[in-house]
Every structure is written in structure tokens, then in C-alpha cells.
Amino acid sequence: MTDIETMDREALAALQLLRFKRAVTTALKTPFYKKRLQGVGIRSAEDLKTLEDIRKIPYTTKEDLREAYPYGLLAVDKDDVVRMHASSGTTGTPTVIYQTQHDLDRWTDLTARSLVAAGCGRSDVFQNMMTYGLFTGGLGLHYGAEKLGMLVIPASSGNTKRQFQLMKDFGTTVVHATPSYMLHMYNRIEEMGYSLNDFKLKKALVGAEPHSEEIRQKIEKLYTIDVYNSYGLSEMNGPSVAFECTEKKGMHLWEDSYYLEIVDKHSLEPVPDGETGELVLSILIRTATPILRYRTRDLTSIIPGKCACGRTSRRINRIVGRTDDMLIINGVNVFPSQIEEIIMKMTEVGTNYRIIVKKEGVLDKLIVQTEVGPSIFSDDARDINALKNRIAENLRASITINPAIELHEPGMLPVQQGKAIRVVDERRKPV
Ligand code: DLL
């Protein structure tokens, strides 16, 4: 545990103010924040005297990041940037985050710190089952795990059989995966010719998608391991924004690096500790892409009181939902509007559609139901299948998920009196 993790709250507040001011100085170097901050009379960091003054700064939203694409939020010379990560967006415009080597080093420190909090050490063998690429889960966790000195297996996601083989051959003791993938893997162990006794697994770190305490316990029981919650978002670098320690009583949000607010989702005023609201975060440790008061859309609450582990960063509860309609399907973020845009561009598709998300076994399944002209049904079955494949392929190219497509005759899908209900998420049923 590093000193910064056990700092008393007063010293932490002083550090936050110092770092927030620095973040404002950085932000003022970007065209986006220059305009934003000057609009509310903030011309230099000296206009912030106390942490309270932070509330003068307007919120930043995902739409703002999209508008600033590609360089509106860049605060350093392009030559100083060494990495970028991006996530797909509702309109096809991605949001992009740049990092300098300094920024990556700070993120790596946080990841190493998070892994230590969850009880990992240098004698562990760490298999990272998060996707390597533009998604932050792969590389983000990778460097932190290396820094900690674990043997890192960069397995990336998918290919369950290979995951088992790696786990067995190299004696993997810790994995990071989505909770749904942990459950999915369990069901395949025997079928793929393995048994739990082949593995030395001790813990799973799970995140990137919402899951209940019941799911955690289920994974713990099935594998006889410890499971810890891992939270983050690409706008705040990625993983290691908040992580559970071995007490398993909520996630420490690393407050020396992120300024934390929880606000009422309607009034946007702060809520008292313990009450659920929208998590708003400012990153205090990044120089290439500053983001201040970002509305994460994630709903959570602060857990009052101190943690027995001795870390002084406050803890947040597991995420209980989102304020927007973003769906998280097997860890991949999808907005219903992305699906609508793609299918509605296809002339064969009618006016009504529905998006169904359900559990198939332990994984999420996306079904897109669309109405099509009646003539298609009188055609050859091969034409129907070809159309289904075309729709699926167009969607897959945009949202990276392979959906099942169901075609319906006009008027067959339900129509609502008021607002259309386009999304039926059947996963919310109790497990
Ligand atoms: O999911 C970063 C990440 C990678 C986190 C690996 C943890 C582990 P995004 O793709 O930008 O980034 O998605 C961020 O996913 O706003 C939440 O809605 C959701 N999310 C992430 N972790 C959790 C979690 C990565 N532990 C969005 N519990 C966030 C619930 C989570 N939801």
C-alpha cells in the first residue's frame, strides 16, 4: 500500500485542490475548455480558491467529447502523444482519449495499486481476458500487472478453449474478465475436456459491465475463488478508476487521481453520502486529454465510513444502473440509436423495430426484430436469409456484436400508445 492511499482526508483534499488547479491549467490549453471555462469566468487556475469552486465548472458530457473530435480536447503537442484509445459512439463519431508517456505511467501506477488492493502480488500469474485494442481493458490492465511484477498472459477475450489451455499450462492464479464471461467459461469447462482441478485459479477480477452481488457470489462458489469488482470508463483512462480491496465492501475510488462527485440525476445538485445519484468524475492526472466534471451516467452511492483496510479513498457501491439508454452487452457498450441508424438506412427494412436483450445461458444475447415489406416473405427462403445476413453484417460492422435478426411482416411488432418501447431488456430479472 502506498502512502498516498492512506493519506489523511485533509492532506488528500489539499492534494486534490493542487491537482485540480493543474488540471484546469491543462484544460485551458484546449480549444474546447478554453471556451467553456472562460464562459463561466475561469481564466486561470487561480480563479479556483477552494474545492467548492469546482462547482462553477460546467459538466462535460459524452456529446461534448464527440463534438471535440478529433483534436478539440488535446492539450499537448501531438508529438508528445504516445497512445490513444477510442470508444464507438451513438452517431458513429467515436470519443478519443490521448495519453503522453507521463499519463500512461500514472495510469499504470493506478492499475498496479488496484491489483495490490485486490490482493495480487508478484508471484501471481495474471491472465488478462479483456480485449486488447482500442478498448482500454487489455492494455490498461496489462501494464499495471507487469509493473506489479506478475507474469502477465495477454490472452485477450474469447477463444475459451485457449483460455483453459493457458490457465492450465501456465498455472494462472488471477484472471480479469467480464462477469458474464466467467459464468460462460464455467459452463464450458467439462465440455472442453478440462476440470476445475486442472487450474490453480485463486481470484477473478470482474468488471466492464454491471453485475449484482449475487453474480459475484455465484462465480465465487462455482470456482471456489475470490471475486473483486473492477470499475472504470474509457473517458477516465479505462480500468482502475475504482477497485475493490480484499475487504469486499465496495470499490475504493482513487481520489488522489479522480475528483469524485455524486449528483442528483435531475437537479444535478450533490446528494448526501449513502444516497444514489449520478457519478461525476474529473481526471486529475492526465495532461494530454483533460476532462473535468464528466457525467458518467453511472448510478452509484458513496459508502459512508472508513474501510478496515486502512485506505482513505472513499468507496462507491457497485453500479446500480445508468441514466441513459446505453446497453452493455457482454461488456460492449451499445446505444439503441446506433442500431436504429444502421437498420433504418436499409431500404428493405420497414418502420418498426425492437431490440431484445436477454440471457442465453450466462451470456447476453442481442436480438433485433424488424418489420420488412410483405413481398420478402413471398420470396425464396434464401432471399430472407440473405437479408437477415446483410442486416446482421451491417450491425456487426458498426457495433462489433453479432445479433440474431428476426424479420416480421408489417404491423406485427407491438406499437405503443405513447413513447415507443424499442428496447426490451430481459436481463434485469433476478438471477
Ligand atoms: O469498460 C473500462 C473497463 C475495462 C472497466 C476493464 C473495467 C475493466 P468503457 O468501455 O468506456 O470502459 O465502458 C464504461 O462500463 O460507464 C459503466 O457503465 C460500465 N462499467 C465498467 N465497469 C463496471 C463495473 C470500460 N465494474 C462503462 N460495474 C461504465 C458496472 C461497469 N458497470
XYZ file of C-alpha atoms in Angstrom, residues 10-330:
321
model
C -7.274 16.831 4.997
C -3.982 16.218 3.213
C -5.884 14.442 0.451
C -8.177 17.467 -0.012
C -5.138 19.752 -0.270
C -3.581 17.457 -2.863
C -6.842 17.354 -4.803
C -7.073 21.145 -4.924
C -3.496 21.376 -6.134
C -4.057 18.738 -8.790
C -7.423 20.174 -9.797
C -5.811 23.543 -10.394
C -3.188 21.865 -12.513
C -5.934 20.107 -14.468
C -7.630 23.458 -15.079
C -4.379 24.953 -16.350
C -4.100 21.974 -18.704
C -7.748 22.254 -19.760
C -7.330 25.915 -20.646
C -4.829 24.810 -23.313
C -7.590 23.040 -25.265
C -9.952 24.901 -27.594
C -12.945 23.152 -26.007
C -12.287 24.043 -22.363
C -10.850 27.451 -23.134
C -14.269 28.477 -24.398
C -16.171 26.557 -21.696
C -14.194 27.823 -18.760
C -13.895 31.404 -19.942
C -17.682 31.335 -20.430
C -18.060 30.978 -16.644
C -15.314 33.447 -15.826
C -12.475 30.988 -15.201
C -9.423 32.394 -16.964
C -6.728 30.739 -14.909
C -6.387 28.121 -12.181
C -6.128 30.978 -9.678
C -9.862 31.540 -10.141
C -10.363 28.339 -8.134
C -9.708 29.108 -4.484
C -11.320 26.100 -2.812
C -12.606 22.673 -3.815
C -16.128 24.152 -3.574
C -15.273 26.439 -6.508
C -15.082 23.379 -8.736
C -18.850 23.532 -8.891
C -18.587 26.648 -11.038
C -17.231 24.482 -13.850
C -19.960 23.243 -16.230
C -20.427 19.482 -16.602
C -18.853 17.700 -19.561
C -20.907 15.091 -21.432
C -20.209 12.363 -23.945
C -21.757 14.611 -26.628
C -19.179 17.284 -25.775
C -16.380 14.773 -26.309
C -17.845 13.819 -29.641
C -18.106 17.417 -30.709
C -14.488 17.947 -29.777
C -13.449 15.020 -32.012
C -10.692 14.601 -33.095
C -8.396 17.216 -31.518
C -10.598 19.702 -29.652
C -9.548 18.285 -26.293
C -5.876 17.834 -26.960
C -3.773 19.888 -24.538
C -0.254 18.913 -25.646
C 1.790 18.921 -28.805
C 0.824 15.950 -30.999
C 4.440 14.792 -30.891
C 4.141 14.243 -27.150
C 1.223 11.834 -27.513
C 2.204 8.173 -27.366
C -1.141 6.331 -27.173
C -4.797 6.752 -27.973
C -7.863 4.769 -27.053
C -11.301 5.251 -28.545
C -14.802 4.046 -27.982
C -17.559 3.904 -30.547
C -20.356 6.403 -30.223
C -24.073 6.695 -30.849
C -23.593 8.672 -34.001
C -20.594 6.840 -35.296
C -18.293 9.599 -34.077
C -16.018 7.954 -31.569
C -14.692 9.575 -28.443
C -10.948 9.570 -28.329
C -8.552 9.896 -25.414
C -4.854 10.654 -25.899
C -2.053 9.931 -23.471
C 1.516 11.072 -23.098
C 4.104 8.742 -21.560
C 3.592 10.598 -18.271
C -0.160 9.922 -18.461
C 0.363 6.240 -19.179
C 2.784 5.955 -16.262
C 0.208 7.439 -13.870
C -2.496 5.078 -15.158
C -0.133 2.130 -14.826
C 0.558 3.127 -11.210
C -3.163 3.174 -10.515
C -3.652 -0.237 -12.065
C -0.775 -1.719 -10.079
C -2.268 -0.148 -6.958
C -5.704 -1.588 -7.779
C -4.312 -5.071 -8.268
C -2.484 -4.879 -4.946
C -5.717 -3.746 -3.260
C -7.393 -6.886 -4.604
C -4.657 -8.983 -3.034
C -2.471 -9.675 -6.090
C 1.291 -9.931 -5.822
C 4.373 -10.580 -7.906
C 4.161 -14.327 -7.590
C 0.760 -14.350 -9.290
C 0.200 -15.420 -12.870
C -2.268 -12.984 -14.377
C -4.347 -13.883 -17.422
C -5.951 -10.807 -18.897
C -9.127 -11.802 -20.707
C -10.085 -8.236 -21.598
C -9.912 -7.233 -25.264
C -6.591 -5.788 -26.407
C -7.006 -2.928 -28.868
C -8.789 0.398 -28.824
C -10.721 -0.870 -25.790
C -8.911 0.103 -22.606
C -9.310 -3.169 -20.706
C -6.496 -5.016 -22.494
C -3.518 -2.662 -22.468
C -4.701 -0.749 -19.383
C -4.612 -3.746 -17.085
C -1.618 -5.253 -18.832
C 0.898 -2.554 -17.961
C -0.234 -2.289 -14.346
C 0.033 -6.041 -13.899
C 3.542 -6.024 -15.384
C 4.542 -3.132 -13.151
C 3.432 -5.152 -10.158
C 5.707 -7.905 -11.376
C 3.153 -10.592 -12.106
C 3.652 -12.922 -15.028
C 1.143 -11.468 -17.488
C -0.578 -13.611 -20.090
C -2.104 -11.224 -22.650
C -4.809 -13.699 -23.665
C -7.369 -11.048 -24.691
C -11.057 -12.011 -24.870
C -12.779 -15.021 -26.427
C -11.417 -18.384 -27.568
C -12.492 -20.204 -24.445
C -10.580 -23.371 -25.191
C -7.308 -21.481 -25.490
C -8.084 -19.641 -22.247
C -8.384 -23.000 -20.479
C -5.204 -24.284 -22.045
C -3.258 -21.191 -20.955
C -4.737 -21.387 -17.474
C -3.711 -24.992 -17.150
C -0.272 -24.843 -18.763
C 0.908 -21.685 -17.011
C -0.852 -22.081 -13.678
C -2.888 -18.891 -13.898
C -3.800 -17.659 -10.410
C -5.667 -14.445 -11.284
C -7.866 -13.540 -14.240
C -9.552 -10.317 -15.257
C -12.728 -10.898 -17.264
C -16.267 -9.691 -17.621
C -18.535 -11.390 -15.063
C -20.680 -12.852 -17.839
C -17.610 -14.439 -19.439
C -16.624 -16.016 -16.123
C -20.027 -17.684 -15.992
C -19.876 -18.668 -19.641
C -16.462 -20.271 -19.186
C -17.631 -22.277 -16.234
C -20.268 -23.978 -18.353
C -17.680 -24.987 -20.945
C -15.014 -26.464 -18.670
C -16.087 -30.075 -18.876
C -17.303 -29.956 -22.428
C -13.860 -28.769 -23.489
C -12.160 -31.596 -21.703
C -10.961 -29.773 -18.568
C -11.849 -29.904 -14.917
C -11.514 -27.284 -12.178
C -8.675 -29.371 -10.731
C -6.587 -28.532 -13.797
C -6.454 -24.903 -12.699
C -4.711 -23.003 -9.908
C -7.104 -20.074 -10.068
C -7.427 -18.061 -6.820
C -9.184 -14.903 -7.908
C -11.149 -13.240 -10.644
C -11.302 -9.501 -11.091
C -14.517 -8.706 -12.900
C -15.759 -5.513 -14.477
C -16.625 -3.519 -17.585
C -20.292 -4.400 -17.182
C -22.925 -4.199 -14.451
C -23.411 -7.186 -12.199
C -25.058 -7.881 -8.898
C -23.665 -9.117 -5.602
C -25.468 -12.384 -6.387
C -23.435 -12.811 -9.567
C -20.227 -12.234 -7.614
C -21.199 -14.883 -5.109
C -22.230 -17.277 -7.815
C -18.827 -17.006 -9.522
C -17.076 -17.366 -6.166
C -18.996 -20.532 -5.343
C -18.708 -22.134 -8.760
C -14.950 -21.756 -8.996
C -14.198 -21.605 -5.246
C -12.272 -18.354 -5.699
C -12.453 -14.718 -4.576
C -14.078 -12.247 -6.931
C -13.449 -8.496 -6.883
C -15.232 -5.679 -8.645
C -13.251 -3.545 -11.089
C -14.711 -0.271 -12.394
C -13.607 2.239 -14.973
C -14.510 4.039 -18.164
C -12.543 4.998 -21.220
C -13.013 8.745 -20.675
C -11.208 8.394 -17.322
C -8.452 6.243 -18.935
C -10.243 2.908 -18.545
C -9.925 0.317 -15.783
C -8.585 1.229 -12.309
C -10.809 4.211 -11.547
C -12.307 2.272 -8.635
C -11.418 -1.184 -7.378
C -12.459 -3.426 -4.561
C -9.980 -4.253 -1.842
C -9.869 -7.602 -0.107
C -12.494 -6.414 2.390
C -15.042 -6.762 -0.475
C -17.130 -3.905 0.845
C -17.330 -1.550 -2.131
C -14.790 -0.061 -4.527
C -12.156 2.479 -3.496
C -12.323 5.320 -5.975
C -8.766 6.624 -6.269
C -9.473 10.161 -5.124
C -5.920 11.447 -5.436
C -6.304 10.900 -9.194
C -10.042 11.399 -9.765
C -12.223 14.069 -8.212
C -15.466 12.410 -7.212
C -18.960 13.899 -7.055
C -22.336 12.203 -6.861
C -25.229 14.338 -8.016
C -28.981 14.030 -8.277
C -29.709 12.839 -11.810
C -32.398 15.507 -12.336
C -31.293 18.569 -10.380
C -27.562 17.796 -10.796
C -27.055 19.018 -7.212
C -24.835 16.954 -4.878
C -26.536 14.192 -2.899
C -25.556 13.239 0.662
C -23.265 10.254 1.248
C -25.166 6.993 1.028
C -27.714 8.294 -1.474
C -27.719 7.074 -5.043
C -27.013 9.544 -7.813
C -25.011 10.042 -10.974
C -21.263 9.680 -10.645
C -19.379 12.735 -11.927
C -15.619 12.451 -12.322
C -12.701 14.738 -13.128
C -9.355 13.242 -14.034
C -6.508 14.921 -12.171
C -3.527 13.034 -13.581
C -3.744 13.330 -17.355
C -2.010 16.014 -19.372
C -2.948 15.112 -22.957
C -6.755 14.989 -22.653
C -8.134 16.803 -19.618
C -11.757 16.050 -18.715
C -13.444 17.967 -15.925
C -16.739 17.085 -14.233
C -17.649 14.298 -16.609
C -21.176 12.946 -16.284
C -20.534 9.209 -16.364
C -24.280 8.362 -16.436
C -23.493 5.605 -13.943
C -25.641 5.458 -10.837
C -23.997 4.663 -7.522
C -23.575 5.958 -3.988
C -20.752 6.704 -1.589
C -20.344 4.164 1.191
C -20.097 6.205 4.391
C -17.362 5.411 6.889
C -13.808 4.138 6.808
C -12.667 0.891 5.268
C -10.980 -1.631 7.544
C -8.114 -1.966 5.048
C -6.777 1.474 6.023
C -7.097 3.095 2.598
C -8.640 6.536 2.907
C -10.056 6.955 -0.605
C -13.819 6.745 -0.301
C -15.662 3.712 -1.585
C -18.516 3.590 -4.062
C -21.174 0.926 -4.234
C -21.490 -1.325 -7.237
C -23.104 0.451 -10.203
C -26.866 0.017 -9.994
C -27.823 1.382 -13.397
C -27.333 4.176 -15.875
C -29.206 7.388 -16.524
C -29.082 6.945 -20.297
C -30.147 4.112 -22.510
C -26.705 2.679 -23.145
C -26.824 -1.096 -23.175
C -23.830 -3.135 -22.118
C -23.858 -6.430 -23.970
C -21.158 -8.853 -22.863
